[in-house]
Amino acid sequence: MFDIPVIKVEVAQHEVEVKSCPCCGRLEQAEFPPDVTHHVQYGRRIRALVAYLHTVQLLLSARLVQLLEEWLDAPISEGSIYNIVQESAARLEALREPIQEKLLASPILHADETSLSVQGKRHWLHVAGTSEATWLFCHPKQGREAMEAIGLLPRYRGTIMHDAWEPYFLFTEAEHDLCNAHLLRELRALHEVHQQGWARRLSDLLLEMNRLVNEAGGALTDAQARVLEAEWDRLVQQAALWAHLRLPNGSETAAKETRRLLRRLRERKTEILRFLREPHVLFNNNLAERDLRMAKTKEKSSGTFRSEAGVEAFCLMRSVLSTIQKQKKPVAETMVELLQGNTEALFA
C-alpha cells in the first residue's frame, strides 16, 4: 500500500546575534539567510508549490486558498497568492535569455498564436517552441509588430514551422515549413462540404507521404521524394478545374476557397513538402498547439486576465515550467532551485 505522510507546515524562527563593541559601543548584527527578508513570510517550497498550482495546474485563487488551508494547514490569502506568483515570475526573468538562446540554436522552431482576453480586450498569445524549450509572449497585436517585440523570429536562422499565416513569411532569413495538419483540415472541408474529390485524393497522398517518411526514419531519398512530388503536381493540376465551378445556387464560396488553397499549394509547395527530405522537419505543428492549449484552458476556467502584469507572469511561469518538463527534470526540485536564483539548474 502506497501512501503519503500527513503534510503539515513547519515553522522556523531565525535569530541573529547583535554585539556591542566594548571600546566604541558600535553595534554589529549578524546577517539573516538571503531568502529571509520579512518578519513573517512563506518559505521557498510553499512559494514554489503555490506558483506551480496556480500557473500549471490552473487552480483558481479561491480554490488554491481552500486547498492549502485544508491539506497543509497553511492559511493564505488570495492577495498573497498573487504576490507570490508575481515575485516568482520576477525571479525567473533571468531565464529569458537562456531559454531564447536554446530556441535560437534549434534547427526548427515551432510558432503559433491564439487570442487571449486581457482586461476584457483581445490580446494575442504567441509561442515559439521546440522539443527542449518553450517561450510564451502576450501582445495586443497579432502580426509582425508582436513578433518583433518577442525578439526571436527576427534573429532566427533555422526553419520556422507555422500555419502559413503571411506575417511569418516576412522573416526571410529563415526557411519556412507549413503545418500539414492545418492543410488536411482544409482539404477535408472541401471534400466533405463541397464534394471536391481531388481534395480527398490529395489528403490520401499527404498521409501516404507521412507514412513513408516515418518508415524511412525521418526522410526520403531524393529519388523517392521526386516521385511523390510528381504525383502531387498531377493532382494539383487536375484540381484547377474546380477553381472555376460554382455551387447550384450560384455561390462562388467553394470556388474562392479552392482558388485560395490551390494558389498556396502551387506557391508554397517547397514549404509544404519540406518534411520529405529534411529529417528535423516534422509533418505538423502540434508541438506549438500543445504549448498554447493550457492558456486557453485557463481562459475558459477563469475568464479574462485582470492585468497586464498577471498575464506576463503567467506567460513567464508557463514558459519556464514547460521547459522544465521538456528537459525531463523533476519539477518541484528544479522550481525551488530556480526561485533561489540558480538559473543553471534549468539546462544543467
PDB file of N, CA, C and O in Angstrom, residues 187-225:
ATOM      1  N   LEU A 187      -8.478  20.544 -46.633  1.00  0.00           N
ATOM      2  CA  LEU A 187      -8.834  19.601 -47.688  1.00  0.00           C
ATOM      3  C   LEU A 187     -10.072  18.794 -47.307  1.00  0.00           C
ATOM      4  O   LEU A 187     -10.936  18.523 -48.149  1.00  0.00           O
ATOM      5  N   ARG A 188     -10.162  18.425 -46.039  1.00  0.00           N
ATOM      6  CA  ARG A 188     -11.336  17.668 -45.589  1.00  0.00           C
ATOM      7  C   ARG A 188     -12.612  18.484 -45.760  1.00  0.00           C
ATOM      8  O   ARG A 188     -13.658  17.956 -46.153  1.00  0.00           O
ATOM      9  N   ALA A 189     -12.529  19.792 -45.478  1.00  0.00           N
ATOM     10  CA  ALA A 189     -13.708  20.642 -45.635  1.00  0.00           C
ATOM     11  C   ALA A 189     -14.142  20.721 -47.096  1.00  0.00           C
ATOM     12  O   ALA A 189     -15.343  20.651 -47.405  1.00  0.00           O
ATOM     13  N   LEU A 190     -13.181  20.879 -48.001  1.00  0.00           N
ATOM     14  CA  LEU A 190     -13.540  20.938 -49.423  1.00  0.00           C
ATOM     15  C   LEU A 190     -14.151  19.631 -49.903  1.00  0.00           C
ATOM     16  O   LEU A 190     -15.043  19.626 -50.761  1.00  0.00           O
ATOM     17  N   HIS A 191     -13.681  18.524 -49.349  1.00  0.00           N
ATOM     18  CA  HIS A 191     -14.219  17.228 -49.773  1.00  0.00           C
ATOM     19  C   HIS A 191     -15.597  16.959 -49.177  1.00  0.00           C
ATOM     20  O   HIS A 191     -16.535  16.574 -49.886  1.00  0.00           O
ATOM     21  N   GLU A 192     -15.731  17.196 -47.851  1.00  0.00           N
ATOM     22  CA  GLU A 192     -16.967  16.832 -47.185  1.00  0.00           C
ATOM     23  C   GLU A 192     -18.084  17.850 -47.397  1.00  0.00           C
ATOM     24  O   GLU A 192     -19.248  17.479 -47.507  1.00  0.00           O
ATOM     25  N   VAL A 193     -17.726  19.136 -47.456  1.00  0.00           N
ATOM     26  CA  VAL A 193     -18.760  20.174 -47.590  1.00  0.00           C
ATOM     27  C   VAL A 193     -19.082  20.449 -49.053  1.00  0.00           C
ATOM     28  O   VAL A 193     -20.254  20.623 -49.431  1.00  0.00           O
ATOM     29  N   HIS A 194     -18.046  20.489 -49.898  1.00  0.00           N
ATOM     30  CA  HIS A 194     -18.251  20.878 -51.303  1.00  0.00           C
ATOM     31  C   HIS A 194     -18.044  19.728 -52.278  1.00  0.00           C
ATOM     32  O   HIS A 194     -18.024  19.951 -53.497  1.00  0.00           O
ATOM     33  N   GLN A 195     -17.866  18.519 -51.743  1.00  0.00           N
ATOM     34  CA  GLN A 195     -17.759  17.303 -52.574  1.00  0.00           C
ATOM     35  C   GLN A 195     -16.694  17.400 -53.667  1.00  0.00           C
ATOM     36  O   GLN A 195     -16.916  16.994 -54.816  1.00  0.00           O
ATOM     37  N   GLN A 196     -15.557  17.947 -53.341  1.00  0.00           N
ATOM     38  CA  GLN A 196     -14.457  18.042 -54.303  1.00  0.00           C
ATOM     39  C   GLN A 196     -13.530  16.829 -54.103  1.00  0.00           C
ATOM     40  O   GLN A 196     -12.751  16.752 -53.154  1.00  0.00           O
ATOM     41  N   GLY A 197     -13.631  15.880 -55.028  1.00  0.00           N
ATOM     42  CA  GLY A 197     -12.919  14.617 -54.890  1.00  0.00           C
ATOM     43  C   GLY A 197     -11.403  14.750 -54.878  1.00  0.00           C
ATOM     44  O   GLY A 197     -10.707  13.960 -54.232  1.00  0.00           O
ATOM     45  N   TRP A 198     -10.880  15.766 -55.575  1.00  0.00           N
ATOM     46  CA  TRP A 198      -9.425  15.927 -55.622  1.00  0.00           C
ATOM     47  C   TRP A 198      -8.854  16.176 -54.230  1.00  0.00           C
ATOM     48  O   TRP A 198      -7.718  15.772 -53.935  1.00  0.00           O
ATOM     49  N   ALA A 199      -9.636  16.847 -53.373  1.00  0.00           N
ATOM     50  CA  ALA A 199      -9.158  17.150 -52.027  1.00  0.00           C
ATOM     51  C   ALA A 199      -8.936  15.870 -51.236  1.00  0.00           C
ATOM     52  O   ALA A 199      -7.964  15.751 -50.469  1.00  0.00           O
ATOM     53  N   ARG A 200      -9.824  14.887 -51.412  1.00  0.00           N
ATOM     54  CA  ARG A 200      -9.652  13.595 -50.740  1.00  0.00           C
ATOM     55  C   ARG A 200      -8.411  12.881 -51.267  1.00  0.00           C
ATOM     56  O   ARG A 200      -7.632  12.310 -50.484  1.00  0.00           O
ATOM     57  N   ARG A 201      -8.206  12.918 -52.563  1.00  0.00           N
ATOM     58  CA  ARG A 201      -7.036  12.231 -53.133  1.00  0.00           C
ATOM     59  C   ARG A 201      -5.733  12.888 -52.679  1.00  0.00           C
ATOM     60  O   ARG A 201      -4.740  12.203 -52.403  1.00  0.00           O
ATOM     61  N   LEU A 202      -5.734  14.209 -52.580  1.00  0.00           N
ATOM     62  CA  LEU A 202      -4.523  14.892 -52.129  1.00  0.00           C
ATOM     63  C   LEU A 202      -4.278  14.617 -50.640  1.00  0.00           C
ATOM     64  O   LEU A 202      -3.129  14.469 -50.218  1.00  0.00           O
ATOM     65  N   SER A 203      -5.345  14.536 -49.851  1.00  0.00           N
ATOM     66  CA  SER A 203      -5.207  14.184 -48.433  1.00  0.00           C
ATOM     67  C   SER A 203      -4.585  12.800 -48.287  1.00  0.00           C
ATOM     68  O   SER A 203      -3.678  12.590 -47.466  1.00  0.00           O
ATOM     69  N   ASP A 204      -5.087  11.855 -49.079  1.00  0.00           N
ATOM     70  CA  ASP A 204      -4.549  10.496 -49.019  1.00  0.00           C
ATOM     71  C   ASP A 204      -3.062  10.476 -49.393  1.00  0.00           C
ATOM     72  O   ASP A 204      -2.274   9.745 -48.783  1.00  0.00           O
ATOM     73  N   LEU A 205      -2.694  11.293 -50.373  1.00  0.00           N
ATOM     74  CA  LEU A 205      -1.288  11.347 -50.780  1.00  0.00           C
ATOM     75  C   LEU A 205      -0.425  11.922 -49.655  1.00  0.00           C
ATOM     76  O   LEU A 205       0.669  11.406 -49.379  1.00  0.00           O
ATOM     77  N   LEU A 206      -0.893  12.969 -49.018  1.00  0.00           N
ATOM     78  CA  LEU A 206      -0.142  13.552 -47.901  1.00  0.00           C
ATOM     79  C   LEU A 206       0.075  12.534 -46.782  1.00  0.00           C
ATOM     80  O   LEU A 206       1.177  12.410 -46.232  1.00  0.00           O
ATOM     81  N   LEU A 207      -0.981  11.816 -46.428  1.00  0.00           N
ATOM     82  CA  LEU A 207      -0.867  10.826 -45.366  1.00  0.00           C
ATOM     83  C   LEU A 207       0.063   9.695 -45.767  1.00  0.00           C
ATOM     84  O   LEU A 207       0.814   9.168 -44.933  1.00  0.00           O
ATOM     85  N   GLU A 208       0.038   9.317 -47.041  1.00  0.00           N
ATOM     86  CA  GLU A 208       0.958   8.280 -47.522  1.00  0.00           C
ATOM     87  C   GLU A 208       2.407   8.770 -47.474  1.00  0.00           C
ATOM     88  O   GLU A 208       3.322   8.024 -47.100  1.00  0.00           O
ATOM     89  N   MET A 209       2.616  10.042 -47.830  1.00  0.00           N
ATOM     90  CA  MET A 209       3.953  10.625 -47.716  1.00  0.00           C
ATOM     91  C   MET A 209       4.461  10.547 -46.281  1.00  0.00           C
ATOM     92  O   MET A 209       5.610  10.166 -46.025  1.00  0.00           O
ATOM     93  N   ASN A 210       3.582  10.918 -45.343  1.00  0.00           N
ATOM     94  CA  ASN A 210       3.985  10.903 -43.940  1.00  0.00           C
ATOM     95  C   ASN A 210       4.315   9.484 -43.474  1.00  0.00           C
ATOM     96  O   ASN A 210       5.288   9.268 -42.727  1.00  0.00           O
ATOM     97  N   ARG A 211       3.537   8.522 -43.917  1.00  0.00           N
ATOM     98  CA  ARG A 211       3.806   7.128 -43.547  1.00  0.00           C
ATOM     99  C   ARG A 211       5.164   6.675 -44.074  1.00  0.00           C
ATOM    100  O   ARG A 211       5.958   6.052 -43.357  1.00  0.00           O
ATOM    101  N   LEU A 212       5.454   6.999 -45.330  1.00  0.00           N
ATOM    102  CA  LEU A 212       6.719   6.590 -45.933  1.00  0.00           C
ATOM    103  C   LEU A 212       7.907   7.260 -45.241  1.00  0.00           C
ATOM    104  O   LEU A 212       8.956   6.638 -45.038  1.00  0.00           O
ATOM    105  N   VAL A 213       7.751   8.531 -44.886  1.00  0.00           N
ATOM    106  CA  VAL A 213       8.821   9.243 -44.180  1.00  0.00           C
ATOM    107  C   VAL A 213       9.088   8.600 -42.827  1.00  0.00           C
ATOM    108  O   VAL A 213      10.235   8.387 -42.428  1.00  0.00           O
ATOM    109  N   ASN A 214       8.031   8.264 -42.100  1.00  0.00           N
ATOM    110  CA  ASN A 214       8.194   7.627 -40.795  1.00  0.00           C
ATOM    111  C   ASN A 214       8.863   6.266 -40.929  1.00  0.00           C
ATOM    112  O   ASN A 214       9.740   5.906 -40.122  1.00  0.00           O
ATOM    113  N   GLU A 215       8.456   5.497 -41.934  1.00  0.00           N
ATOM    114  CA  GLU A 215       9.065   4.184 -42.136  1.00  0.00           C
ATOM    115  C   GLU A 215      10.530   4.298 -42.533  1.00  0.00           C
ATOM    116  O   GLU A 215      11.339   3.420 -42.214  1.00  0.00           O
ATOM    117  N   ALA A 216      10.879   5.399 -43.216  1.00  0.00           N
ATOM    118  CA  ALA A 216      12.272   5.600 -43.658  1.00  0.00           C
ATOM    119  C   ALA A 216      13.144   6.173 -42.548  1.00  0.00           C
ATOM    120  O   ALA A 216      14.345   6.372 -42.759  1.00  0.00           O
ATOM    121  N   GLY A 217      12.545   6.490 -41.401  1.00  0.00           N
ATOM    122  CA  GLY A 217      13.331   7.005 -40.290  1.00  0.00           C
ATOM    123  C   GLY A 217      13.448   8.509 -40.236  1.00  0.00           C
ATOM    124  O   GLY A 217      14.306   9.028 -39.510  1.00  0.00           O
ATOM    125  N   GLY A 218      12.621   9.237 -41.002  1.00  0.00           N
ATOM    126  CA  GLY A 218      12.627  10.693 -40.893  1.00  0.00           C
ATOM    127  C   GLY A 218      12.818  11.447 -42.186  1.00  0.00           C
ATOM    128  O   GLY A 218      12.550  12.647 -42.249  1.00  0.00           O
ATOM    129  N   ALA A 219      13.289  10.776 -43.242  1.00  0.00           N
ATOM    130  CA  ALA A 219      13.496  11.474 -44.520  1.00  0.00           C
ATOM    131  C   ALA A 219      13.601  10.455 -45.646  1.00  0.00           C
ATOM    132  O   ALA A 219      14.064   9.326 -45.446  1.00  0.00           O
ATOM    133  N   LEU A 220      13.175  10.865 -46.846  1.00  0.00           N
ATOM    134  CA  LEU A 220      13.268  10.015 -48.032  1.00  0.00           C
ATOM    135  C   LEU A 220      14.485  10.384 -48.860  1.00  0.00           C
ATOM    136  O   LEU A 220      15.066  11.455 -48.692  1.00  0.00           O
ATOM    137  N   THR A 221      14.844   9.495 -49.764  1.00  0.00           N
ATOM    138  CA  THR A 221      15.910   9.825 -50.714  1.00  0.00           C
ATOM    139  C   THR A 221      15.366  10.830 -51.724  1.00  0.00           C
ATOM    140  O   THR A 221      14.141  10.987 -51.875  1.00  0.00           O
ATOM    141  N   ASP A 222      16.261  11.480 -52.441  1.00  0.00           N
ATOM    142  CA  ASP A 222      15.835  12.476 -53.420  1.00  0.00           C
ATOM    143  C   ASP A 222      14.988  11.832 -54.507  1.00  0.00           C
ATOM    144  O   ASP A 222      14.000  12.414 -54.966  1.00  0.00           O
ATOM    145  N   ALA A 223      15.343  10.616 -54.934  1.00  0.00           N
ATOM    146  CA  ALA A 223      14.586   9.922 -55.984  1.00  0.00           C
ATOM    147  C   ALA A 223      13.169   9.601 -55.489  1.00  0.00           C
ATOM    148  O   ALA A 223      12.189   9.786 -56.229  1.00  0.00           O
ATOM    149  N   GLN A 224      13.051   9.110 -54.260  1.00  0.00           N
ATOM    150  CA  GLN A 224      11.728   8.803 -53.712  1.00  0.00           C
ATOM    151  C   GLN A 224      10.877  10.069 -53.587  1.00  0.00           C
ATOM    152  O   GLN A 224       9.681  10.052 -53.901  1.00  0.00           O
ATOM    153  N   ALA A 225      11.486  11.159 -53.147  1.00  0.00           N
ATOM    154  CA  ALA A 225      10.747  12.409 -52.982  1.00  0.00           C
ATOM    155  C   ALA A 225      10.264  12.945 -54.324  1.00  0.00           C
ATOM    156  O   ALA A 225       9.138  13.458 -54.428  1.00  0.00           O
TER     157      ALA A 225
END
